[in-house]
Every structure is written in C-alpha cells, then in structure tokens.
Coordinates of C-alpha atoms in Angstrom, one line a residue:
M1246 CA 90.4 123.1 111.0
S1247 CA 89.7 123.8 115.2
R1248 CA 85.9 122.0 114.4
A1249 CA 86.8 119.0 112.1
R1250 CA 86.7 115.7 113.4
I1251 CA 86.4 112.2 112.1
V1252 CA 82.6 110.5 111.0
A1253 CA 83.0 106.9 108.9
G1254 CA 86.4 107.8 108.4
A1255 CA 85.5 111.2 106.2
L1256 CA 87.0 114.6 107.8
V1257 CA 84.2 117.1 108.9
E1258 CA 83.2 120.3 110.1
G1259 CA 81.7 120.5 113.1
D1260 CA 81.0 121.6 117.1
E1261 CA 82.8 120.6 119.4
G1262 CA 79.5 121.5 121.4
E1263 CA 77.8 118.0 119.2
D1264 CA 76.8 115.0 121.3
S1265 CA 77.5 112.5 117.8
A1266 CA 81.4 111.1 118.4
P1267 CA 82.2 108.7 116.0
A1268 CA 82.1 105.2 117.4
G1269 CA 85.5 104.3 119.8
N1270 CA 86.0 107.4 120.3
A1271 CA 84.6 108.8 123.7
G1272 CA 85.3 112.9 123.1
G1273 CA 84.3 113.1 120.2
W1274 CA 87.9 115.2 118.9
I1275 CA 90.5 113.9 117.4
H1276 CA 93.9 116.1 117.5
L1277 CA 94.6 116.6 113.0
E1278 CA 97.9 117.2 110.8
L1279 CA 97.3 118.0 108.3
M1280 CA 99.6 118.0 105.3
V1281 CA 99.0 119.2 102.3
E1282 CA 101.0 119.3 98.5
E1283 CA 100.3 120.5 95.2
Y1284 CA 98.8 118.5 92.7
L1285 CA 101.1 118.2 89.3
D1286 CA 99.0 116.9 86.8
G1287 CA 100.6 114.1 84.5
P1288 CA 102.6 111.1 84.3
E1289 CA 103.9 109.4 88.1
V1290 CA 106.4 106.9 88.1
D1291 CA 108.0 104.6 90.7
C1292 CA 112.4 104.5 91.8
D1293 CA 113.1 101.8 93.4
L1294 CA 116.8 101.0 94.8
V1295 CA 118.7 98.8 96.6
F1296 CA 121.8 100.6 98.3
E1297 CA 125.3 98.4 99.4
N1298 CA 127.0 100.0 101.7
G1299 CA 125.9 103.6 100.9
R1300 CA 126.0 102.6 97.1
P1301 CA 123.1 101.8 94.9
V1302 CA 123.1 97.4 93.2
Y1303 CA 119.9 98.0 91.9
G1304 CA 117.0 100.1 90.9
A1305 CA 114.2 99.7 88.2
I1306 CA 111.6 101.9 87.0
T1307 CA 107.9 101.2 87.4
D1308 CA 104.9 102.9 84.7
N1309 CA 101.5 104.5 87.7
W1310 CA 98.6 104.3 84.9
P1311 CA 96.2 107.4 85.7
T1312 CA 95.1 107.2 89.6
V1313 CA 90.9 107.7 89.6
E1314 CA 89.9 110.9 90.8
P1315 CA 89.4 112.6 92.9
Y1316 CA 90.2 110.3 95.5
F1317 CA 93.7 109.2 93.6
N1318 CA 93.6 104.8 93.5
E1319 CA 95.4 104.0 91.2
T1320 CA 94.8 102.0 89.0
G1321 CA 97.6 99.8 87.0
S1322 CA 101.3 99.5 86.8
N1323 CA 103.8 98.5 84.0
C1324 CA 106.9 96.5 85.4
P1325 CA 109.3 96.5 83.3
S1326 CA 108.6 100.6 82.6
I1327 CA 108.5 101.4 78.9
L1328 CA 109.6 104.4 79.1
P1329 CA 112.5 105.0 77.2
K1330 CA 116.0 103.6 78.2
A1331 CA 117.6 106.8 78.2
V1332 CA 114.5 108.9 80.1
Q1333 CA 114.7 105.3 82.7
V1334 CA 118.7 106.0 83.4
E1335 CA 117.8 109.7 84.1
L1336 CA 115.6 108.8 86.9
L1337 CA 117.9 106.6 88.4
E1338 CA 120.5 108.5 88.4
L1339 CA 117.9 112.0 89.7
S1340 CA 116.8 109.1 92.4
V1341 CA 120.0 108.0 93.2
R1342 CA 121.1 111.3 93.8
A1343 CA 118.3 112.4 95.8
V1344 CA 118.9 109.0 98.2
Q1345 CA 122.2 109.9 98.8

C-alpha cells in the first residue's frame, strides 16, 4: 500500500518517484486508510429503525436485490419486504438490540 496511488479513480501500484501524478494532486500521493471485510454470500436486507427517547417507534425491512460483481453495484430493492413476517420481526428485534 505504500506504493499505491489513485489514477482516474482507481487504486494502482506505482513508484513515489514517478512523475505521473493524478491531476489536481501536486505530489501525486494520497495517504489511504483501507478497511477490508470478509465477503459473505447470500441475501442482503436493510433494517431501518426510528428511535424516540431510546425506544424503537418504527422499523422496516427492505430486501436488496443481488448486486453486480465485481463492484457490487445495487440493482434494486423490495420495500415492503417480501420475506415472511416472522423473519422480518426477527430481523427487526436483532437490529433494535444491536442499536441499544
């Protein structure tokens, strides 16, 4: 990562001595922080919650459609969710406990 730089929005490897600095970046080098997450294949949902005075007053589940790899661009969603009601309740209860 010490040799990484941004060129046209992409992360590329290079040498610090190279003169091909990205436009608008005089030094050509950007300090990057990177977060790496494990990829978990399977269905994805959004759990939207509204709290008032520390108590949940609203919750909704949105089903995310499969993404387009390799960039995982969103393709759409279902709201309201088409998951079984019991699954939606379980997801909302888990989300509330996570927030609390």
